Amino acid sequence: MRFRYHRNRLVFIAFLLTLLSEGILIGISYWNTRDVGSDIQKASEQNLTKHVESQIVSKLNEMNSLSLQIESLDFTNYSRSFLSLRSAEEEAEARGELDSRLQRLHLPSGTVDQMYFIGENANQMNYGRSFVSDANIPSDRIPWIEDLRNAGVLDSFTRYYSMPTYIPVGMFTNKLAENKKTISSESRQRLEAFFGSIEGHLVINNGVNYLGVLSVIVLDESIFSAELPSPGIWNGYVSVLDNNQQTLWSNLPDKAALETVAQRIRSGSKQWEQKIGGNYKVRTQLVSPYGFDIVFFEQEKNNTWWGQQFILVYVGVSIGMLLICFLLSLKFANLILYPFQVLARIVWKKENELDLQRIPEERFTETRFSNISIRGKILLMLLTSVLIPVITSAGMHLFLIYNYYFNKAVDQSVESSNHLMVELRYKMEGYENLTNRLSTDSRLTNLLSPYTYMENIDDFTVSSYPGLGDLSYFVLFDMGGVARYSSAFFNNLTLFKLSSIDSAMLKSLRPEQIVWITGLDDVYGHPSLMLIKKLSVPSSSTGMKTEAILQVVLKEDAFSSVTSNRMMSFVMLDKSGKFIYSNTSSQGFKDAAAYKWNENTEKVDDVLIDQVDGSNQVVVFRPIGSTGWSTFVFMTIDDLYLKLNGMLHRFILLILLLVLIILAAMWHISSLLVKPIERLKKALEREEELPLGLGLDRGTNPRDEISQLVASFNQMIKQNHRLMEENVNKQIREKILVTSKMKAELGMLQQQINPHFLYNTLEAINMRARQYGAAEVSTMVNSLAKLFRFTINTGGEVVPLSEEIEHVRNYLTIQELRFQNKFTVHWQLDEAITKVPILKFILQPIIENALQHGIDELYGEGQIDIGAKAEEDRLLIIISDNGIGMSDDELAKVRQRLAMDTESLPAVSYAEAPKKRSSGVGLMNVYQRLRIYYGDRAGLSIDSEEFKGTTVAIIIPLFMSDEG
């Protein structure tokens, strides 16, 4: 027994099973994680889309509100007052007032690039300001409305008033170049300078109003730069295109890619794949009502968690599991095969000894695990060395999956909370901007004058100030705390008091400073959010600055539009931890936020997973700007739990199925490994014909196959001793057999003389026939002599196919002369198989049947077809004739006799084969000899149809000779 060979084979099988299991386990993990990964990616895409769209819409709405604000007389009066006809001091004072009013708007950086107020003609004054350089634009770079009209560009320029419109580069400058002959040089210079500064930008104009003034706002292109998520969550680019597919803003540097995007949008595509230094998935989102398209370029990535880091982890885990499998399998294989090694050594020592000694069975029955069968030991070894690594690896898979997806959920929640905080800050900035715009409106600030009366209390309407719909009301107080105007209860201003606001805070306010106030009730007795701004308004009558307080009170649902995600809730707290606002009515979220604020007052950007109101939430803590406020964002992950639990159930089910497959494979492998031993044991047991009393010693009970083999070996030794005692009697019988053998050999020699004598006589006749010119007789005798020579040849049972064919040709030569050319023979032989060895005398009996029972009684010329060819691993010989054939009954009888003969298979002497000439006997003789020699791999079939002929097919296993 080759101990190391079998041990290595067992180790290899265990190692291979573990390797396959690891591969299947990785495949199961990949398949299970695809859905969850896809859902997380879709949720991330939706959050990104909503965030960017919300940012763009809110900024454009803000700019539209600003465009309506500057349409008022406070801003356009400078260009309509014919200041060019007045004194320079008066013009400078008006310009300073407009500069001051624009500064008091406190426009956020990155929103407005330039602003223009254009008068009708040279009798008026133009105004332009660059907010990037914080300087006024020279008047010689600003055209008059008259210049625009004379150049034929006024209508096309003001066509899309009150809507952000992108002005492509060259749209107006090219037209001016075409019409330069009809435009004066000064006018053309002003127009070229003006359009050169606004082309390539997004512009809002209000058209020429009833005062004869054209106001224009040139937006900064960075107004579209949304706060994109981190590359760990999302990796891509964003572009904004107008309704003519002109690029308004993009962080994608590839201009050719943007041209391709424009073509795709024109063709109606909404989503496609595009190569930009890598494969990107491109999708568009329409921004209503502006008609802009937001284009997202997202780098394609696997929906699952399979990245380089996790692949390395899995490689490490798999190598570790395979190493454990190898060590366990090696240990158990040594234990299992140790008895084999001992037995092999003992048998090797005894194989040259004449006096065989009994092998001590106790040496094997008392070893470790001796009470377990060989099959059981192999199964135990495979179970231990395969299932332990597989189950351990499955647990690590689950741990990695859960850990990864919870981290993903936390990352997504953090990213969503970052989006939310950006939107909250922009919302708060929007309310601050609205407060600034209110504070610059002279209709409100003029009420601070003691000589001004409220004649038009309806001036502050929602239509005049987009955004006022989110306000509950606003109140203007003088520094004495007296309300001078209110948008609510304006006929009963005594309802509004400043006394509820901290007086020290009011005194510490600087002019134009805005602060947020929380924890106070509004005039309706409801907790509310409010803004307080200190105004410093120059008096139109005295020129002195008048200070005042503007109070803006928000509605209870002022921040309800920040998020529409049903899975996200947020709670805003002030710097003392008091409740400010929440988008949910659930008290549980408010209590949880207050509790966590008290626990984490020193922690910033804290993230944790907790259960709130019976729901699993990712809780993110975020401060809000410089206000001292904080926000707790709650992201529901119940859906993720459900998906992970479903994935877990599928994973466990597939693991159980994998274990069952492994167990089945182990059972099958153990059967294959033990099968030779079991066969040997059973064979030994079948040959033991001793009485039961001479069997094993009493008290012994072999428990595994090794012990049983030892017992059988001892039993064989006892039987050998008994056979030696009978050897004397056998020697006496052998003497009698030797005498009989000598007599038989003498008879065989006598019989062998007769064929040789006959062959020599035929040769003499052949020579005499040639002398007398009897050619046919010579041919027949020569062929017959060759037949006898082939018959008496004792070289062996098989001959090359070529010799068997030559024997058939000699036989057919005699028959052709006998039948006087009544039949013809057609040969179809593959030369490559002529050296194939086949059994002797298998073709001539079949051809003899064809002549005697088919051709002999045929009226007309007969034909015999003989073919031989190789097909895969067998030799196919087909013999057919066009004789009278057999009826269905006769054919059935022949086939039945063949079937009956197959079951019995009596021994047939090769010398008897050519003697059986009757119908069916020679065929059965050939079939029996084929089955005896070749076994089940040989076959013979017969088909026949009456008056049409018979076909016999012989199938022989293909064995080439040494020469072939």
Short mmCIF file of C-alpha atoms in Angstrom, two decimals, residues 317-661:
data_model
loop_
_atom_site.label_atom_id
_atom_site.label_comp_id
_atom_site.label_asym_id
_atom_site.label_seq_id
_atom_site.Cartn_x
_atom_site.Cartn_y
_atom_site.Cartn_z
CA VAL A 317 -9.55 34.86 4.26
CA SER A 318 -9.56 32.24 1.52
CA ILE A 319 -5.81 31.57 1.88
CA GLY A 320 -6.26 31.25 5.64
CA MET A 321 -9.17 28.84 5.26
CA LEU A 322 -7.26 26.76 2.71
CA LEU A 323 -4.27 26.59 5.06
CA ILE A 324 -6.51 25.41 7.91
CA CYS A 325 -8.05 22.83 5.57
CA PHE A 326 -4.61 21.58 4.54
CA LEU A 327 -3.36 21.18 8.12
CA LEU A 328 -6.55 19.46 9.33
CA SER A 329 -6.74 17.13 6.35
CA LEU A 330 -3.04 16.23 6.65
CA LYS A 331 -3.47 15.39 10.33
CA PHE A 332 -6.56 13.24 9.81
CA ALA A 333 -5.18 11.55 6.68
CA ASN A 334 -2.14 10.41 8.67
CA LEU A 335 -4.42 8.99 11.37
CA ILE A 336 -6.66 7.24 8.86
CA LEU A 337 -3.90 5.68 6.78
CA TYR A 338 -1.57 4.76 9.64
CA PRO A 339 -2.98 1.16 9.85
CA PHE A 340 -2.41 0.81 6.11
CA GLN A 341 1.21 1.79 6.56
CA VAL A 342 1.72 -0.68 9.40
CA LEU A 343 0.03 -3.48 7.47
CA ALA A 344 2.09 -2.74 4.38
CA ARG A 345 5.33 -3.03 6.36
CA ILE A 346 4.28 -6.28 8.03
CA VAL A 347 3.18 -7.87 4.75
CA TRP A 348 6.37 -6.72 3.03
CA LYS A 349 8.50 -8.37 5.73
CA LYS A 350 6.54 -11.63 5.50
CA GLU A 351 6.20 -11.90 1.77
CA ASN A 352 9.53 -13.81 1.37
CA GLU A 353 9.03 -16.03 4.42
CA LEU A 354 7.96 -19.58 3.80
CA ASP A 355 6.56 -20.00 7.27
CA LEU A 356 3.92 -17.27 7.41
CA GLN A 357 3.15 -16.10 10.92
CA ARG A 358 -0.15 -14.76 12.16
CA ILE A 359 -0.45 -10.92 12.16
CA PRO A 360 -1.46 -9.61 15.61
CA GLU A 361 -4.96 -8.14 15.19
CA GLU A 362 -4.75 -6.25 18.48
CA ARG A 363 -2.26 -3.91 16.85
CA PHE A 364 -5.06 -2.61 14.62
CA THR A 365 -8.20 -2.96 16.74
CA GLU A 366 -6.74 -0.89 19.57
CA THR A 367 -5.63 2.11 17.48
CA ARG A 368 -7.30 5.53 17.59
CA PHE A 369 -10.69 5.65 15.83
CA SER A 370 -10.50 1.86 15.29
CA ASN A 371 -14.19 1.57 16.13
CA ILE A 372 -15.05 3.70 13.09
CA SER A 373 -15.15 2.27 9.59
CA ILE A 374 -12.84 3.46 6.87
CA ARG A 375 -15.76 5.25 5.21
CA GLY A 376 -16.63 6.90 8.52
CA LYS A 377 -13.04 8.00 9.03
CA ILE A 378 -12.83 9.52 5.57
CA LEU A 379 -16.17 11.29 6.07
CA LEU A 380 -15.03 12.60 9.45
CA MET A 381 -11.78 13.80 7.92
CA LEU A 382 -13.55 15.60 5.05
CA LEU A 383 -16.22 17.07 7.31
CA THR A 384 -13.64 18.42 9.71
CA SER A 385 -11.19 19.75 7.15
CA VAL A 386 -13.79 21.16 4.74
CA LEU A 387 -16.86 22.24 6.70
CA ILE A 388 -14.94 24.03 9.46
CA PRO A 389 -13.19 26.40 6.98
CA VAL A 390 -16.37 26.79 4.91
CA ILE A 391 -18.60 27.64 7.88
CA THR A 392 -15.96 29.96 9.30
CA SER A 393 -15.59 31.66 5.93
CA ALA A 394 -19.39 31.98 5.62
CA GLY A 395 -19.50 33.71 9.00
CA MET A 396 -16.79 36.12 7.92
CA HIS A 397 -18.68 36.77 4.69
CA LEU A 398 -21.77 37.71 6.65
CA PHE A 399 -19.78 39.89 9.00
CA LEU A 400 -18.09 41.73 6.13
CA ILE A 401 -21.38 42.20 4.28
CA TYR A 402 -23.23 43.51 7.32
CA ASN A 403 -20.34 45.72 8.36
CA TYR A 404 -19.92 47.11 4.86
CA TYR A 405 -23.57 47.86 4.23
CA PHE A 406 -24.08 49.46 7.59
CA ASN A 407 -21.08 51.64 6.87
CA LYS A 408 -22.58 52.39 3.48
CA ALA A 409 -25.89 53.28 5.11
CA VAL A 410 -24.07 55.56 7.53
CA ASP A 411 -22.08 57.17 4.70
CA GLN A 412 -25.24 57.72 2.71
CA SER A 413 -26.99 59.18 5.75
CA VAL A 414 -24.05 61.47 6.40
CA GLU A 415 -24.04 62.56 2.77
CA SER A 416 -27.80 63.16 2.86
CA SER A 417 -27.43 65.12 6.07
CA ASN A 418 -24.72 67.21 4.42
CA HIS A 419 -27.11 67.93 1.56
CA LEU A 420 -29.80 68.80 4.09
CA MET A 421 -27.50 71.17 5.96
CA VAL A 422 -26.56 72.92 2.73
CA GLU A 423 -30.22 73.35 1.88
CA LEU A 424 -30.99 74.56 5.41
CA ARG A 425 -28.21 77.12 5.20
CA TYR A 426 -29.40 78.30 1.80
CA LYS A 427 -32.94 78.49 3.14
CA MET A 428 -31.76 80.59 6.05
CA GLU A 429 -29.69 82.73 3.68
CA GLY A 430 -32.81 83.14 1.56
CA TYR A 431 -34.71 84.50 4.55
CA GLU A 432 -31.77 86.75 5.39
CA ASN A 433 -31.68 88.01 1.79
CA LEU A 434 -35.41 88.63 1.93
CA THR A 435 -34.87 90.62 5.12
CA ASN A 436 -32.12 92.62 3.40
CA ARG A 437 -34.37 93.34 0.44
CA LEU A 438 -37.16 94.51 2.71
CA SER A 439 -34.77 96.80 4.55
CA THR A 440 -33.74 98.54 1.32
CA ASP A 441 -37.29 99.30 0.18
CA SER A 442 -38.04 102.97 0.61
CA ARG A 443 -41.76 102.27 0.87
CA LEU A 444 -40.98 100.69 4.21
CA THR A 445 -38.05 102.75 5.47
CA ASN A 446 -39.77 106.09 4.70
CA LEU A 447 -42.32 105.19 7.34
CA LEU A 448 -39.64 105.96 9.92
CA SER A 449 -39.96 109.66 9.11
CA PRO A 450 -42.29 111.47 11.52
CA TYR A 451 -43.79 113.37 8.59
CA THR A 452 -44.68 110.24 6.57
CA TYR A 453 -48.10 108.66 6.71
CA MET A 454 -49.06 105.13 5.66
CA GLU A 455 -51.09 105.80 2.59
CA ASN A 456 -50.48 102.51 0.68
CA ILE A 457 -50.41 99.69 3.22
CA ASP A 458 -50.85 97.05 0.49
CA ASP A 459 -47.47 97.76 -1.11
CA PHE A 460 -45.83 94.72 0.48
CA THR A 461 -47.60 91.87 -1.22
CA VAL A 462 -46.50 88.35 -2.10
CA SER A 463 -46.36 89.26 -5.78
CA SER A 464 -43.93 92.09 -5.07
CA TYR A 465 -41.64 89.96 -2.93
CA PRO A 466 -41.38 86.29 -3.82
CA GLY A 467 -40.67 84.59 -0.53
CA LEU A 468 -43.08 86.61 1.55
CA GLY A 469 -45.41 83.63 1.38
CA ASP A 470 -43.11 81.83 3.88
CA LEU A 471 -43.40 84.73 6.33
CA SER A 472 -46.02 84.99 8.99
CA TYR A 473 -45.54 88.78 9.16
CA PHE A 474 -42.87 91.45 9.50
CA VAL A 475 -42.80 94.56 11.70
CA LEU A 476 -40.78 97.79 11.52
CA PHE A 477 -39.89 99.31 14.92
CA ASP A 478 -38.17 102.56 15.68
CA MET A 479 -35.40 102.53 18.25
CA GLY A 480 -37.89 103.41 20.94
CA GLY A 481 -39.64 100.11 20.40
CA VAL A 482 -42.71 101.61 18.76
CA ALA A 483 -44.09 99.65 15.82
CA ARG A 484 -44.29 101.86 12.74
CA TYR A 485 -45.54 99.24 10.32
CA SER A 486 -46.72 95.63 10.32
CA SER A 487 -47.85 93.40 7.48
CA ALA A 488 -50.39 91.87 9.88
CA PHE A 489 -52.82 93.80 12.13
CA PHE A 490 -51.56 97.05 10.57
CA ASN A 491 -54.53 98.90 12.08
CA ASN A 492 -53.59 97.82 15.62
CA LEU A 493 -49.81 98.27 15.91
CA THR A 494 -49.96 98.27 19.71
CA LEU A 495 -50.06 94.45 19.56
CA PHE A 496 -46.37 94.35 18.61
CA LYS A 497 -43.72 94.90 21.28
CA LEU A 498 -39.93 94.71 21.29
CA SER A 499 -39.88 94.24 25.04
CA SER A 500 -39.99 90.45 24.70
CA ILE A 501 -36.61 90.52 22.96
CA ASP A 502 -33.44 90.73 25.00
CA SER A 503 -32.67 94.45 25.29
CA ALA A 504 -28.94 93.85 25.76
CA MET A 505 -28.86 91.96 22.52
CA LEU A 506 -30.70 94.77 20.76
CA LYS A 507 -28.25 97.36 22.07
CA SER A 508 -25.30 95.25 20.92
CA LEU A 509 -26.57 95.05 17.37
CA ARG A 510 -24.51 96.75 14.71
CA PRO A 511 -26.14 98.46 11.73
CA GLU A 512 -27.10 96.01 8.97
CA GLN A 513 -26.53 93.08 11.34
CA ILE A 514 -29.07 90.24 11.28
CA VAL A 515 -29.61 87.81 14.15
CA TRP A 516 -31.94 84.84 14.55
CA ILE A 517 -34.20 84.71 17.58
CA THR A 518 -35.72 81.53 18.98
CA GLY A 519 -37.85 80.60 21.98
CA LEU A 520 -40.33 83.50 21.61
CA ASP A 521 -44.02 83.43 20.75
CA ASP A 522 -45.38 85.38 17.83
CA VAL A 523 -48.34 87.71 17.97
CA TYR A 524 -50.61 84.67 17.65
CA GLY A 525 -49.11 83.04 20.74
CA HIS A 526 -47.27 80.32 18.78
CA PRO A 527 -43.57 79.44 19.18
CA SER A 528 -41.81 80.91 16.20
CA LEU A 529 -38.56 81.68 14.45
CA MET A 530 -37.76 85.30 13.73
CA LEU A 531 -35.02 87.49 12.32
CA ILE A 532 -34.01 90.83 13.77
CA LYS A 533 -32.09 93.36 11.67
CA LYS A 534 -30.84 96.77 12.76
CA LEU A 535 -31.38 99.38 10.05
CA SER A 536 -29.47 102.60 9.49
CA VAL A 537 -31.50 104.50 6.92
CA PRO A 538 -30.45 107.94 5.66
CA SER A 539 -33.30 110.45 5.92
CA SER A 540 -34.32 112.03 2.64
CA SER A 541 -35.30 115.25 4.40
CA THR A 542 -32.49 115.80 6.91
CA GLY A 543 -29.74 113.65 5.41
CA MET A 544 -29.15 112.13 8.83
CA LYS A 545 -29.25 108.36 9.35
CA THR A 546 -32.18 106.94 11.24
CA GLU A 547 -31.84 103.66 13.05
CA ALA A 548 -34.66 101.14 13.32
CA ILE A 549 -35.37 97.46 13.98
CA LEU A 550 -36.94 95.16 11.39
CA GLN A 551 -38.55 92.00 12.77
CA VAL A 552 -39.32 89.19 10.34
CA VAL A 553 -41.39 86.31 11.75
CA LEU A 554 -41.44 83.01 9.87
CA LYS A 555 -44.32 80.59 9.57
CA GLU A 556 -44.29 77.35 11.51
CA ASP A 557 -43.62 75.35 8.33
CA ALA A 558 -40.95 77.68 7.00
CA PHE A 559 -38.43 74.84 6.46
CA SER A 560 -40.90 72.21 5.25
CA SER A 561 -39.67 72.52 1.66
CA VAL A 562 -36.09 71.67 2.59
CA THR A 563 -36.59 67.92 2.22
CA SER A 564 -39.25 65.71 0.68
CA ASN A 565 -37.52 62.45 1.55
CA ARG A 566 -39.96 60.36 3.57
CA MET A 567 -37.06 58.43 5.11
CA MET A 568 -35.41 61.56 6.53
CA SER A 569 -36.45 63.56 9.56
CA PHE A 570 -34.60 66.41 11.20
CA VAL A 571 -34.87 68.40 14.41
CA MET A 572 -33.34 71.87 14.83
CA LEU A 573 -32.15 73.01 18.27
CA ASP A 574 -30.81 76.37 19.33
CA LYS A 575 -27.50 76.91 21.08
CA SER A 576 -29.06 76.12 24.44
CA GLY A 577 -30.59 72.86 23.20
CA LYS A 578 -34.15 74.17 22.95
CA PHE A 579 -36.41 73.00 20.18
CA ILE A 580 -36.65 75.24 17.11
CA TYR A 581 -38.15 73.29 14.26
CA SER A 582 -38.82 69.74 13.05
CA ASN A 583 -40.27 68.40 9.84
CA THR A 584 -42.00 65.63 11.74
CA SER A 585 -44.79 65.82 14.30
CA SER A 586 -43.48 62.80 16.20
CA GLN A 587 -42.51 63.75 19.72
CA GLY A 588 -40.11 60.81 19.86
CA PHE A 589 -37.70 62.45 17.42
CA LYS A 590 -37.78 65.73 19.36
CA ASP A 591 -37.11 63.96 22.66
CA ALA A 592 -34.33 61.89 21.10
CA ALA A 593 -32.68 65.03 19.71
CA ALA A 594 -32.86 66.80 23.06
CA TYR A 595 -31.49 63.76 24.88
CA LYS A 596 -28.61 63.29 22.47
CA TRP A 597 -27.83 67.02 22.52
CA ASN A 598 -27.44 66.90 26.30
CA GLU A 599 -25.14 63.87 25.96
CA ASN A 600 -23.05 65.18 23.06
CA THR A 601 -22.72 68.91 23.59
CA GLU A 602 -18.94 68.64 23.12
CA LYS A 603 -19.08 66.34 20.09
CA VAL A 604 -19.28 67.63 16.54
CA ASP A 605 -20.24 65.60 13.47
CA ASP A 606 -21.25 62.64 15.63
CA VAL A 607 -22.90 59.66 13.88
CA LEU A 608 -24.60 56.70 15.53
CA ILE A 609 -27.31 54.09 14.98
CA ASP A 610 -30.23 54.08 17.38
CA GLN A 611 -33.89 53.15 17.60
CA VAL A 612 -36.39 56.01 17.67
CA ASP A 613 -40.15 55.49 17.88
CA GLY A 614 -39.66 51.78 17.19
CA SER A 615 -37.71 52.46 13.99
CA ASN A 616 -34.00 51.96 13.28
CA GLN A 617 -32.36 55.29 12.53
CA VAL A 618 -28.95 56.60 11.59
CA VAL A 619 -28.58 59.75 13.69
CA VAL A 620 -26.25 62.48 12.43
CA PHE A 621 -25.39 65.59 14.42
CA ARG A 622 -24.54 68.74 12.47
CA PRO A 623 -24.02 72.38 13.50
CA ILE A 624 -25.72 75.08 11.42
CA GLY A 625 -23.29 77.73 10.33
CA SER A 626 -22.28 80.38 12.85
CA THR A 627 -25.67 80.62 14.55
CA GLY A 628 -24.77 78.14 17.28
CA TRP A 629 -27.75 76.04 16.29
CA SER A 630 -27.53 72.33 15.68
CA THR A 631 -29.51 69.79 13.74
CA PHE A 632 -30.09 66.10 14.36
CA VAL A 633 -30.83 64.27 11.14
CA PHE A 634 -32.61 60.91 11.42
CA MET A 635 -32.38 58.57 8.42
CA THR A 636 -34.61 55.48 8.56
CA ILE A 637 -32.79 52.26 7.71
CA ASP A 638 -35.65 49.82 8.30
CA ASP A 639 -35.73 49.11 4.58
CA LEU A 640 -32.03 48.27 4.71
CA TYR A 641 -32.66 45.94 7.64
CA LEU A 642 -35.41 44.19 5.68
CA LYS A 643 -33.19 43.81 2.64
CA LEU A 644 -30.25 42.60 4.70
CA ASN A 645 -32.44 40.13 6.56
CA GLY A 646 -33.80 38.85 3.25
CA MET A 647 -30.26 38.59 1.95
CA LEU A 648 -29.26 36.80 5.16
CA HIS A 649 -32.05 34.24 4.75
CA ARG A 650 -31.06 33.63 1.14
CA PHE A 651 -27.44 33.39 2.16
CA ILE A 652 -28.15 30.85 4.91
CA LEU A 653 -30.39 28.83 2.58
CA LEU A 654 -27.70 28.73 -0.08
CA ILE A 655 -25.06 27.85 2.52
CA LEU A 656 -27.22 24.94 3.71
CA LEU A 657 -27.63 23.84 0.12
CA LEU A 658 -23.87 24.11 -0.36
CA VAL A 659 -23.29 22.03 2.77
CA LEU A 660 -25.68 19.36 1.48
CA ILE A 661 -23.84 19.33 -1.85
#
